[in-house]
Amino acid sequence: MNKLYKANLIFIFLLIIIFTTVAGAEGEVNLYTNRHYDTDELLLQEFEEDTGIMVNVLKGGSDELIEKIAREGKDTSADLLITADAGRLHRAKTMGLLQPVKSKVLFNNIPKNLRDEENYWFGLTIRGRVVVYAKNRVNEADLSSYEDLIDEKWNGKILVRSSSNIYNQSLLASFIELYGRDWAVNWAEGIVKNMARKPQGNDRDQATAVVAGQGDIAIMNTYYLGKMLNSTNQEEVKVAKQLEIFFPKKTHINVSGIGLTRHAKNKENAVRLIEYLTSKKAQEMFAKANFEYPVNNEVKPSELLKSWGEFKTQDINLSSLGENNKEAYMIFNQVGWK
Ligand code: FE
């Protein structure tokens, strides 16, 4: 009797273990993300409701998250890594932290130039790094290319954040790729000469400084202007209304993207989440609520994005943003772009 009772207990215990393991494997996905936008939270919530798969999110800086995945090795709890820039995903790939994904849905949703050549990472949204200018002080006809920004007519007029920021690193990396190192050095040097003040603050702060009259133009990402225009903070709305976007010739674009970790435990769920985030429904949300450009060609940009106009982009492989990152970093140091 006692023996039978024990055996039963062990059996039930085993059943519980098997059940929780299976349920766990089917019921969740772990995401490390560098993105800090409300839109993402809404999308993940919808994914949970639609699929029943729980999404556990860990937020952090890209470098921090990449280091964490490397440190955790085979035991990593991360199934997916999202960063706000393709350069970082490329780094994660070269460090052996990601694995390729074969998915017709993804190949269909995302054009080739917006994903890794070997499918180790996939773009989720496109962001342009552009010129934003004071409507009342700058004549649009005076703007043309990134190169024009180093002309002396802009002396003391340019506002841009620190070179420690990945958006600037990737911008310079794209120039190294397109025009070579010397060109990039010359450009960075010219911008430093034309800066209205020492680099400080984030992209939104550059916009605010333009309106405050500290400079005439800011180098910043498009979606921040969208966010300011739609902000609950009336001051931000006021600032944004006095500004206009200009897309330089061959506008620099980057993607916020996602990769499946090499040691993902919830691979199937993870792929489902990537597919979901590149679906029409999710892509519309990114465009409408976060003012980023969709990667999925079937999705049209939102009204606001349309109002900003169309633009031609740099024609480079986005992996080069990662490949040239170190060089960009060294150039910034060399020319004293803090
Ligand atoms: Fe951002």
mmCIF file of C-alpha atoms and ligand atoms in Angstrom:
data_model
loop_
_atom_site.group_PDB
_atom_site.id
_atom_site.type_symbol
_atom_site.label_atom_id
_atom_site.label_comp_id
_atom_site.label_asym_id
_atom_site.label_seq_id
_atom_site.Cartn_x
_atom_site.Cartn_y
_atom_site.Cartn_z
ATOM 1 C CA MET A 1 0.000 0.000 0.000
ATOM 2 C CA ASN A 2 2.722 2.357 1.061
ATOM 3 C CA LYS A 3 4.816 1.363 -1.964
ATOM 4 C CA LEU A 4 1.882 1.856 -4.310
ATOM 5 C CA TYR A 5 1.206 5.254 -2.800
ATOM 6 C CA LYS A 6 4.844 6.234 -3.344
ATOM 7 C CA ALA A 7 4.817 5.002 -6.938
ATOM 8 C CA ASN A 8 1.650 6.963 -7.612
ATOM 9 C CA LEU A 9 3.135 10.061 -6.118
ATOM 10 C CA ILE A 10 6.259 9.736 -8.281
ATOM 11 C CA PHE A 11 4.089 9.129 -11.331
ATOM 12 C CA ILE A 12 1.998 12.236 -10.677
ATOM 13 C CA PHE A 13 5.131 14.229 -10.008
ATOM 14 C CA LEU A 14 6.614 13.084 -13.338
ATOM 15 C CA LEU A 15 3.405 13.980 -15.127
ATOM 16 C CA ILE A 16 3.546 17.488 -13.698
ATOM 17 C CA ILE A 17 7.149 17.896 -14.857
ATOM 18 C CA ILE A 18 6.343 16.657 -18.361
ATOM 19 C CA PHE A 19 3.248 18.815 -18.542
ATOM 20 C CA THR A 20 4.958 22.026 -17.441
ATOM 21 C CA THR A 21 7.906 21.395 -19.757
ATOM 22 C CA VAL A 22 5.655 20.856 -22.765
ATOM 23 C CA ALA A 23 3.392 23.751 -21.843
ATOM 24 C CA GLY A 24 6.425 25.959 -21.348
ATOM 25 C CA ALA A 25 7.900 24.949 -24.683
ATOM 26 C CA GLU A 26 4.666 25.695 -26.488
ATOM 27 C CA GLY A 27 3.548 28.631 -24.505
ATOM 28 C CA GLU A 28 6.263 31.247 -24.463
ATOM 29 C CA VAL A 29 8.992 33.135 -26.205
ATOM 30 C CA ASN A 30 11.745 35.205 -24.649
ATOM 31 C CA LEU A 31 12.677 38.478 -26.242
ATOM 32 C CA TYR A 32 15.670 40.704 -25.488
ATOM 33 C CA THR A 33 14.986 44.109 -26.958
ATOM 34 C CA ASN A 34 16.645 47.460 -27.250
ATOM 35 C CA ARG A 35 13.486 49.154 -28.536
ATOM 36 C CA HIS A 36 11.750 51.427 -26.090
ATOM 37 C CA TYR A 37 8.514 52.333 -27.855
ATOM 38 C CA ASP A 38 4.912 51.854 -26.638
ATOM 39 C CA THR A 39 3.962 50.473 -30.038
ATOM 40 C CA ASP A 40 6.071 47.396 -29.408
ATOM 41 C CA GLU A 41 4.311 46.655 -26.161
ATOM 42 C CA LEU A 42 0.912 46.885 -27.845
ATOM 43 C CA LEU A 43 2.039 44.612 -30.674
ATOM 44 C CA LEU A 44 3.417 41.994 -28.306
ATOM 45 C CA GLN A 45 0.194 42.086 -26.326
ATOM 46 C CA GLU A 46 -1.800 41.495 -29.492
ATOM 47 C CA PHE A 47 0.480 38.618 -30.434
ATOM 48 C CA GLU A 48 -0.149 37.053 -27.026
ATOM 49 C CA GLU A 49 -3.895 37.436 -27.448
ATOM 50 C CA ASP A 50 -3.882 36.074 -31.000
ATOM 51 C CA THR A 51 -1.636 33.080 -30.374
ATOM 52 C CA GLY A 52 -1.742 32.329 -26.662
ATOM 53 C CA ILE A 53 2.054 32.444 -26.659
ATOM 54 C CA MET A 54 3.430 34.471 -23.752
ATOM 55 C CA VAL A 55 6.143 36.966 -24.628
ATOM 56 C CA ASN A 56 8.679 37.599 -21.870
ATOM 57 C CA VAL A 57 10.542 40.826 -22.526
ATOM 58 C CA LEU A 58 13.909 41.947 -21.259
ATOM 59 C CA LYS A 59 14.841 45.512 -22.195
ATOM 60 C CA GLY A 60 18.345 46.903 -22.270
ATOM 61 C CA GLY A 61 20.979 48.586 -24.367
ATOM 62 C CA SER A 62 21.983 46.706 -27.527
ATOM 63 C CA ASP A 63 25.572 46.137 -26.424
ATOM 64 C CA GLU A 64 24.459 45.088 -22.986
ATOM 65 C CA LEU A 65 21.979 42.549 -24.381
ATOM 66 C CA ILE A 66 24.468 41.176 -26.900
ATOM 67 C CA GLU A 67 27.032 40.724 -24.130
ATOM 68 C CA LYS A 68 24.431 39.030 -21.971
ATOM 69 C CA ILE A 69 23.543 36.535 -24.695
ATOM 70 C CA ALA A 70 27.251 35.832 -25.260
ATOM 71 C CA ARG A 71 27.856 35.329 -21.557
ATOM 72 C CA GLU A 72 24.858 33.051 -21.111
ATOM 73 C CA GLY A 73 26.024 30.855 -23.998
ATOM 74 C CA LYS A 74 24.045 27.663 -24.492
ATOM 75 C CA ASP A 75 21.932 28.440 -21.418
ATOM 76 C CA THR A 76 20.700 31.776 -22.686
ATOM 77 C CA SER A 77 17.042 32.417 -22.053
ATOM 78 C CA ALA A 78 16.869 34.727 -25.082
ATOM 79 C CA ASP A 79 15.108 33.343 -28.130
ATOM 80 C CA LEU A 80 15.111 36.623 -29.994
ATOM 81 C CA LEU A 81 17.164 39.773 -30.086
ATOM 82 C CA ILE A 82 15.779 43.092 -31.326
ATOM 83 C CA THR A 83 18.045 46.090 -31.834
ATOM 84 C CA ALA A 84 17.362 49.577 -33.173
ATOM 85 C CA ASP A 85 20.060 49.223 -35.801
ATOM 86 C CA ALA A 86 21.318 46.715 -38.348
ATOM 87 C CA GLY A 87 24.951 47.219 -37.340
ATOM 88 C CA ARG A 88 24.385 45.658 -33.944
ATOM 89 C CA LEU A 89 22.577 42.671 -35.427
ATOM 90 C CA HIS A 90 25.478 42.147 -37.770
ATOM 91 C CA ARG A 91 27.788 42.156 -34.763
ATOM 92 C CA ALA A 92 25.634 39.572 -32.978
ATOM 93 C CA LYS A 93 25.807 37.439 -36.113
ATOM 94 C CA THR A 94 29.595 37.628 -36.392
ATOM 95 C CA MET A 95 29.877 36.745 -32.699
ATOM 96 C CA GLY A 96 27.996 33.515 -33.445
ATOM 97 C CA LEU A 97 24.991 34.451 -31.338
ATOM 98 C CA LEU A 98 22.324 34.105 -34.019
ATOM 99 C CA GLN A 99 21.074 31.396 -36.349
ATOM 100 C CA PRO A 100 19.535 31.630 -39.802
ATOM 101 C CA VAL A 101 15.786 31.315 -40.283
ATOM 102 C CA LYS A 102 14.195 29.801 -43.347
ATOM 103 C CA SER A 103 10.680 31.107 -43.669
ATOM 104 C CA LYS A 104 8.738 31.755 -46.848
ATOM 105 C CA VAL A 105 6.549 34.160 -44.934
ATOM 106 C CA LEU A 106 9.560 36.256 -43.976
ATOM 107 C CA PHE A 107 11.115 36.102 -47.432
ATOM 108 C CA ASN A 108 7.791 37.314 -48.733
ATOM 109 C CA ASN A 109 7.281 40.049 -46.128
ATOM 110 C CA ILE A 110 10.775 41.568 -46.192
ATOM 111 C CA PRO A 111 12.678 42.665 -49.299
ATOM 112 C CA LYS A 112 16.175 41.258 -49.719
ATOM 113 C CA ASN A 113 18.018 44.488 -49.024
ATOM 114 C CA LEU A 114 16.379 44.768 -45.615
ATOM 115 C CA ARG A 115 17.509 41.428 -44.230
ATOM 116 C CA ASP A 116 20.773 39.595 -43.755
ATOM 117 C CA GLU A 117 22.111 37.887 -46.881
ATOM 118 C CA GLU A 118 22.138 34.575 -45.019
ATOM 119 C CA ASN A 119 18.955 35.314 -43.096
ATOM 120 C CA TYR A 120 20.534 35.663 -39.664
ATOM 121 C CA TRP A 121 18.506 38.810 -39.051
ATOM 122 C CA PHE A 122 15.465 40.563 -40.495
ATOM 123 C CA GLY A 123 14.533 44.221 -40.693
ATOM 124 C CA LEU A 124 11.316 45.191 -38.898
ATOM 125 C CA THR A 125 11.111 48.918 -39.591
ATOM 126 C CA ILE A 126 12.964 51.466 -41.686
ATOM 127 C CA ARG A 127 14.173 54.748 -40.276
ATOM 128 C CA GLY A 128 15.690 57.615 -42.209
ATOM 129 C CA ARG A 129 18.373 59.840 -40.688
ATOM 130 C CA VAL A 130 17.617 63.176 -42.239
ATOM 131 C CA VAL A 131 17.895 66.917 -42.012
ATOM 132 C CA VAL A 132 15.267 68.705 -39.944
ATOM 133 C CA TYR A 133 15.224 72.462 -40.339
ATOM 134 C CA ALA A 134 13.595 75.603 -38.980
ATOM 135 C CA LYS A 135 10.826 76.572 -41.409
ATOM 136 C CA ASN A 136 11.198 80.277 -40.766
ATOM 137 C CA ARG A 137 14.969 80.467 -41.092
ATOM 138 C CA VAL A 138 16.009 77.958 -43.723
ATOM 139 C CA ASN A 139 15.134 77.959 -47.378
ATOM 140 C CA GLU A 140 14.590 74.425 -48.583
ATOM 141 C CA ALA A 141 16.391 75.289 -51.815
ATOM 142 C CA ASP A 142 19.604 75.704 -49.802
ATOM 143 C CA LEU A 143 19.548 72.047 -48.802
ATOM 144 C CA SER A 144 20.712 69.211 -51.021
ATOM 145 C CA SER A 145 23.007 66.449 -49.792
ATOM 146 C CA TYR A 146 24.791 65.313 -46.634
ATOM 147 C CA GLU A 147 27.944 66.632 -48.223
ATOM 148 C CA ASP A 148 26.442 70.101 -48.480
ATOM 149 C CA LEU A 149 26.163 70.214 -44.674
ATOM 150 C CA ILE A 150 29.910 70.766 -44.416
ATOM 151 C CA ASP A 151 29.709 73.894 -46.552
ATOM 152 C CA GLU A 152 30.675 77.037 -44.660
ATOM 153 C CA LYS A 153 27.211 78.508 -45.132
ATOM 154 C CA TRP A 154 26.159 76.203 -42.266
ATOM 155 C CA ASN A 155 28.894 77.364 -39.926
ATOM 156 C CA GLY A 156 27.624 77.339 -36.336
ATOM 157 C CA LYS A 157 24.202 76.121 -37.475
ATOM 158 C CA ILE A 158 24.219 72.350 -37.201
ATOM 159 C CA LEU A 159 22.851 70.420 -34.248
ATOM 160 C CA VAL A 160 23.613 66.751 -33.815
ATOM 161 C CA ARG A 161 23.985 64.362 -30.929
ATOM 162 C CA SER A 162 27.100 62.606 -29.683
ATOM 163 C CA SER A 163 29.130 60.140 -31.746
ATOM 164 C CA SER A 164 28.642 57.519 -29.055
ATOM 165 C CA ASN A 165 25.154 57.109 -30.479
ATOM 166 C CA ILE A 166 24.675 54.197 -32.862
ATOM 167 C CA TYR A 167 22.543 56.205 -35.312
ATOM 168 C CA ASN A 168 25.485 58.534 -35.968
ATOM 169 C CA GLN A 169 27.943 55.651 -36.100
ATOM 170 C CA SER A 170 25.831 53.917 -38.727
ATOM 171 C CA LEU A 171 25.427 57.148 -40.693
ATOM 172 C CA LEU A 172 29.195 57.543 -40.918
ATOM 173 C CA ALA A 173 29.621 53.807 -41.583
ATOM 174 C CA SER A 174 27.333 54.182 -44.589
ATOM 175 C CA PHE A 175 29.520 56.988 -45.956
ATOM 176 C CA ILE A 176 32.650 54.857 -45.520
ATOM 177 C CA GLU A 177 30.900 52.159 -47.523
ATOM 178 C CA LEU A 178 29.704 54.485 -50.277
ATOM 179 C CA TYR A 179 32.536 56.991 -50.638
ATOM 180 C CA GLY A 180 35.531 55.604 -48.744
ATOM 181 C CA ARG A 181 37.405 56.505 -45.569
ATOM 182 C CA ASP A 182 38.885 59.835 -46.690
ATOM 183 C CA TRP A 183 35.493 61.177 -47.677
ATOM 184 C CA ALA A 184 34.069 60.125 -44.322
ATOM 185 C CA VAL A 185 36.904 61.805 -42.400
ATOM 186 C CA ASN A 186 36.428 64.998 -44.366
ATOM 187 C CA TRP A 187 32.674 64.944 -43.775
ATOM 188 C CA ALA A 188 32.917 64.308 -40.030
ATOM 189 C CA GLU A 189 35.552 67.018 -39.710
ATOM 190 C CA GLY A 190 33.352 69.460 -41.614
ATOM 191 C CA ILE A 191 30.352 68.738 -39.418
ATOM 192 C CA VAL A 192 32.387 69.297 -36.255
ATOM 193 C CA LYS A 193 33.449 72.665 -37.686
ATOM 194 C CA ASN A 194 29.839 73.611 -38.415
ATOM 195 C CA MET A 195 28.336 72.464 -35.123
ATOM 196 C CA ALA A 196 26.225 75.009 -33.253
ATOM 197 C CA ARG A 197 27.308 73.532 -29.911
ATOM 198 C CA LYS A 198 29.051 70.526 -28.424
ATOM 199 C CA PRO A 199 27.037 67.362 -29.087
ATOM 200 C CA GLN A 200 24.556 66.728 -26.300
ATOM 201 C CA GLY A 201 21.128 65.246 -25.709
ATOM 202 C CA ASN A 202 19.130 62.903 -27.921
ATOM 203 C CA ASP A 203 17.493 63.414 -31.304
ATOM 204 C CA ARG A 204 14.465 65.231 -29.883
ATOM 205 C CA ASP A 205 16.743 67.630 -28.030
ATOM 206 C CA GLN A 206 18.314 68.676 -31.324
ATOM 207 C CA ALA A 207 14.860 69.563 -32.661
ATOM 208 C CA THR A 208 14.116 71.604 -29.543
ATOM 209 C CA ALA A 209 17.449 73.421 -29.855
ATOM 210 C CA VAL A 210 16.693 74.374 -33.470
ATOM 211 C CA VAL A 211 13.410 75.957 -32.445
ATOM 212 C CA ALA A 212 15.152 77.702 -29.529
ATOM 213 C CA GLY A 213 17.410 79.294 -32.117
ATOM 214 C CA GLN A 214 20.629 77.528 -31.123
ATOM 215 C CA GLY A 215 21.104 76.354 -34.686
ATOM 216 C CA ASP A 216 19.154 76.078 -37.922
ATOM 217 C CA ILE A 217 19.275 72.416 -38.771
ATOM 218 C CA ALA A 218 19.365 69.133 -36.894
ATOM 219 C CA ILE A 219 20.498 65.727 -38.061
ATOM 220 C CA MET A 220 17.952 63.287 -36.667
ATOM 221 C CA ASN A 221 15.713 60.295 -37.306
ATOM 222 C CA THR A 222 12.390 60.933 -38.989
ATOM 223 C CA TYR A 223 10.119 59.154 -36.498
ATOM 224 C CA TYR A 224 11.093 61.432 -33.628
ATOM 225 C CA LEU A 225 9.468 64.333 -35.417
ATOM 226 C CA GLY A 226 6.344 62.204 -35.843
ATOM 227 C CA LYS A 227 6.397 61.368 -32.165
ATOM 228 C CA MET A 228 6.769 65.016 -31.209
ATOM 229 C CA LEU A 229 3.933 66.091 -33.511
ATOM 230 C CA ASN A 230 1.686 63.526 -31.837
ATOM 231 C CA SER A 231 2.982 63.979 -28.327
ATOM 232 C CA THR A 232 0.744 64.536 -25.299
ATOM 233 C CA ASN A 233 3.271 67.184 -24.290
ATOM 234 C CA GLN A 234 2.052 70.386 -25.983
ATOM 235 C CA GLU A 235 5.531 71.922 -25.865
ATOM 236 C CA GLU A 236 6.819 69.124 -28.084
ATOM 237 C CA VAL A 237 3.957 69.600 -30.516
ATOM 238 C CA LYS A 238 4.710 73.314 -30.679
ATOM 239 C CA VAL A 239 8.367 72.632 -31.413
ATOM 240 C CA ALA A 240 7.669 70.035 -34.082
ATOM 241 C CA LYS A 241 5.226 72.309 -35.905
ATOM 242 C CA GLN A 242 7.992 74.810 -36.553
ATOM 243 C CA LEU A 243 10.165 72.215 -38.218
ATOM 244 C CA GLU A 244 10.302 70.538 -41.585
ATOM 245 C CA ILE A 245 11.945 67.359 -42.813
ATOM 246 C CA PHE A 246 14.373 67.344 -45.701
ATOM 247 C CA PHE A 247 15.525 64.090 -47.261
ATOM 248 C CA PRO A 248 19.100 64.486 -48.496
ATOM 249 C CA LYS A 249 20.031 62.895 -51.815
ATOM 250 C CA LYS A 250 20.571 59.193 -51.124
ATOM 251 C CA THR A 251 18.981 59.323 -47.703
ATOM 252 C CA HIS A 252 20.688 57.168 -45.104
ATOM 253 C CA ILE A 253 18.389 54.449 -43.877
ATOM 254 C CA ASN A 254 18.838 51.907 -41.165
ATOM 255 C CA VAL A 255 16.525 49.214 -39.883
ATOM 256 C CA SER A 256 15.427 48.166 -36.492
ATOM 257 C CA GLY A 257 15.590 44.410 -36.761
ATOM 258 C CA ILE A 258 15.352 41.015 -35.152
ATOM 259 C CA GLY A 259 17.369 37.810 -35.030
ATOM 260 C CA LEU A 260 16.816 34.294 -33.696
ATOM 261 C CA THR A 261 19.445 33.368 -31.121
ATOM 262 C CA ARG A 262 21.673 30.395 -31.805
ATOM 263 C CA HIS A 263 20.567 28.596 -28.662
ATOM 264 C CA ALA A 264 16.891 29.550 -28.742
ATOM 265 C CA LYS A 265 14.741 27.117 -26.756
ATOM 266 C CA ASN A 266 11.435 28.286 -28.246
ATOM 267 C CA LYS A 267 12.408 28.394 -31.875
ATOM 268 C CA GLU A 268 8.990 27.789 -33.391
ATOM 269 C CA ASN A 269 7.324 30.466 -31.299
ATOM 270 C CA ALA A 270 10.169 32.838 -32.015
ATOM 271 C CA VAL A 271 9.789 32.458 -35.774
ATOM 272 C CA ARG A 272 6.049 32.971 -35.386
ATOM 273 C CA LEU A 273 6.711 36.236 -33.598
ATOM 274 C CA ILE A 274 9.079 37.475 -36.305
ATOM 275 C CA GLU A 275 6.477 36.583 -38.905
ATOM 276 C CA TYR A 276 3.841 38.416 -36.921
ATOM 277 C CA LEU A 277 5.929 41.557 -36.550
ATOM 278 C CA THR A 278 6.458 41.720 -40.307
ATOM 279 C CA SER A 279 2.807 40.994 -41.131
ATOM 280 C CA LYS A 280 0.602 43.683 -42.651
ATOM 281 C CA LYS A 281 -1.220 44.272 -39.404
ATOM 282 C CA ALA A 282 1.906 44.851 -37.320
ATOM 283 C CA GLN A 283 3.650 46.841 -40.012
ATOM 284 C CA GLU A 284 0.709 49.222 -40.211
ATOM 285 C CA MET A 285 1.034 49.794 -36.484
ATOM 286 C CA PHE A 286 4.737 50.608 -36.722
ATOM 287 C CA ALA A 287 3.934 53.156 -39.411
ATOM 288 C CA LYS A 288 0.850 54.648 -37.789
ATOM 289 C CA ALA A 289 1.860 54.735 -34.153
ATOM 290 C CA ASN A 290 5.637 54.920 -34.212
ATOM 291 C CA PHE A 291 6.050 56.771 -37.530
ATOM 292 C CA GLU A 292 8.600 54.320 -38.880
ATOM 293 C CA TYR A 293 8.564 53.153 -42.474
ATOM 294 C CA PRO A 294 7.252 49.620 -43.005
ATOM 295 C CA VAL A 295 9.624 46.971 -44.407
ATOM 296 C CA ASN A 296 6.656 45.083 -45.832
ATOM 297 C CA ASN A 297 6.000 46.455 -49.324
ATOM 298 C CA GLU A 298 2.331 45.643 -49.138
ATOM 299 C CA VAL A 299 1.870 48.172 -46.372
ATOM 300 C CA LYS A 300 1.523 51.797 -47.298
ATOM 301 C CA PRO A 301 3.118 54.465 -45.110
ATOM 302 C CA SER A 302 0.722 56.341 -42.830
ATOM 303 C CA GLU A 303 -0.744 59.732 -43.811
ATOM 304 C CA LEU A 304 1.912 61.635 -41.906
ATOM 305 C CA LEU A 305 4.747 59.691 -43.531
ATOM 306 C CA LYS A 306 3.167 60.248 -46.917
ATOM 307 C CA SER A 307 2.974 63.980 -46.231
ATOM 308 C CA TRP A 308 6.733 64.053 -45.691
ATOM 309 C CA GLY A 309 7.161 62.944 -49.283
ATOM 310 C CA GLU A 310 9.068 60.234 -51.075
ATOM 311 C CA PHE A 311 12.816 59.859 -51.082
ATOM 312 C CA LYS A 312 15.629 57.874 -52.618
ATOM 313 C CA THR A 313 17.798 55.853 -50.265
ATOM 314 C CA GLN A 314 21.431 54.815 -50.157
ATOM 315 C CA ASP A 315 21.983 51.627 -52.054
ATOM 316 C CA ILE A 316 24.142 49.608 -49.687
ATOM 317 C CA ASN A 317 24.021 46.313 -47.920
ATOM 318 C CA LEU A 318 23.009 47.119 -44.355
ATOM 319 C CA SER A 319 25.548 44.622 -42.987
ATOM 320 C CA SER A 320 28.187 47.162 -43.975
ATOM 321 C CA LEU A 321 26.926 49.395 -41.151
ATOM 322 C CA GLY A 322 28.244 46.771 -38.758
ATOM 323 C CA GLU A 323 31.370 46.033 -40.764
ATOM 324 C CA ASN A 324 32.370 49.703 -40.810
ATOM 325 C CA ASN A 325 31.341 50.499 -37.245
ATOM 326 C CA LYS A 326 34.840 50.376 -35.732
ATOM 327 C CA GLU A 327 36.245 52.534 -38.478
ATOM 328 C CA ALA A 328 33.454 55.068 -37.967
ATOM 329 C CA TYR A 329 34.158 55.105 -34.255
ATOM 330 C CA MET A 330 37.853 55.784 -34.902
ATOM 331 C CA ILE A 331 37.083 58.596 -37.329
ATOM 332 C CA PHE A 332 34.824 60.303 -34.791
ATOM 333 C CA ASN A 333 37.653 60.164 -32.264
ATOM 334 C CA GLN A 334 40.137 61.436 -34.800
ATOM 335 C CA VAL A 335 38.080 64.505 -35.702
ATOM 336 C CA GLY A 336 36.969 65.245 -32.148
ATOM 337 C CA TRP A 337 33.252 64.598 -32.568
ATOM 338 C CA LYS A 338 32.484 63.958 -28.914
HETATM 339 FE FE FE B 1 15.270 55.683 -31.567
#
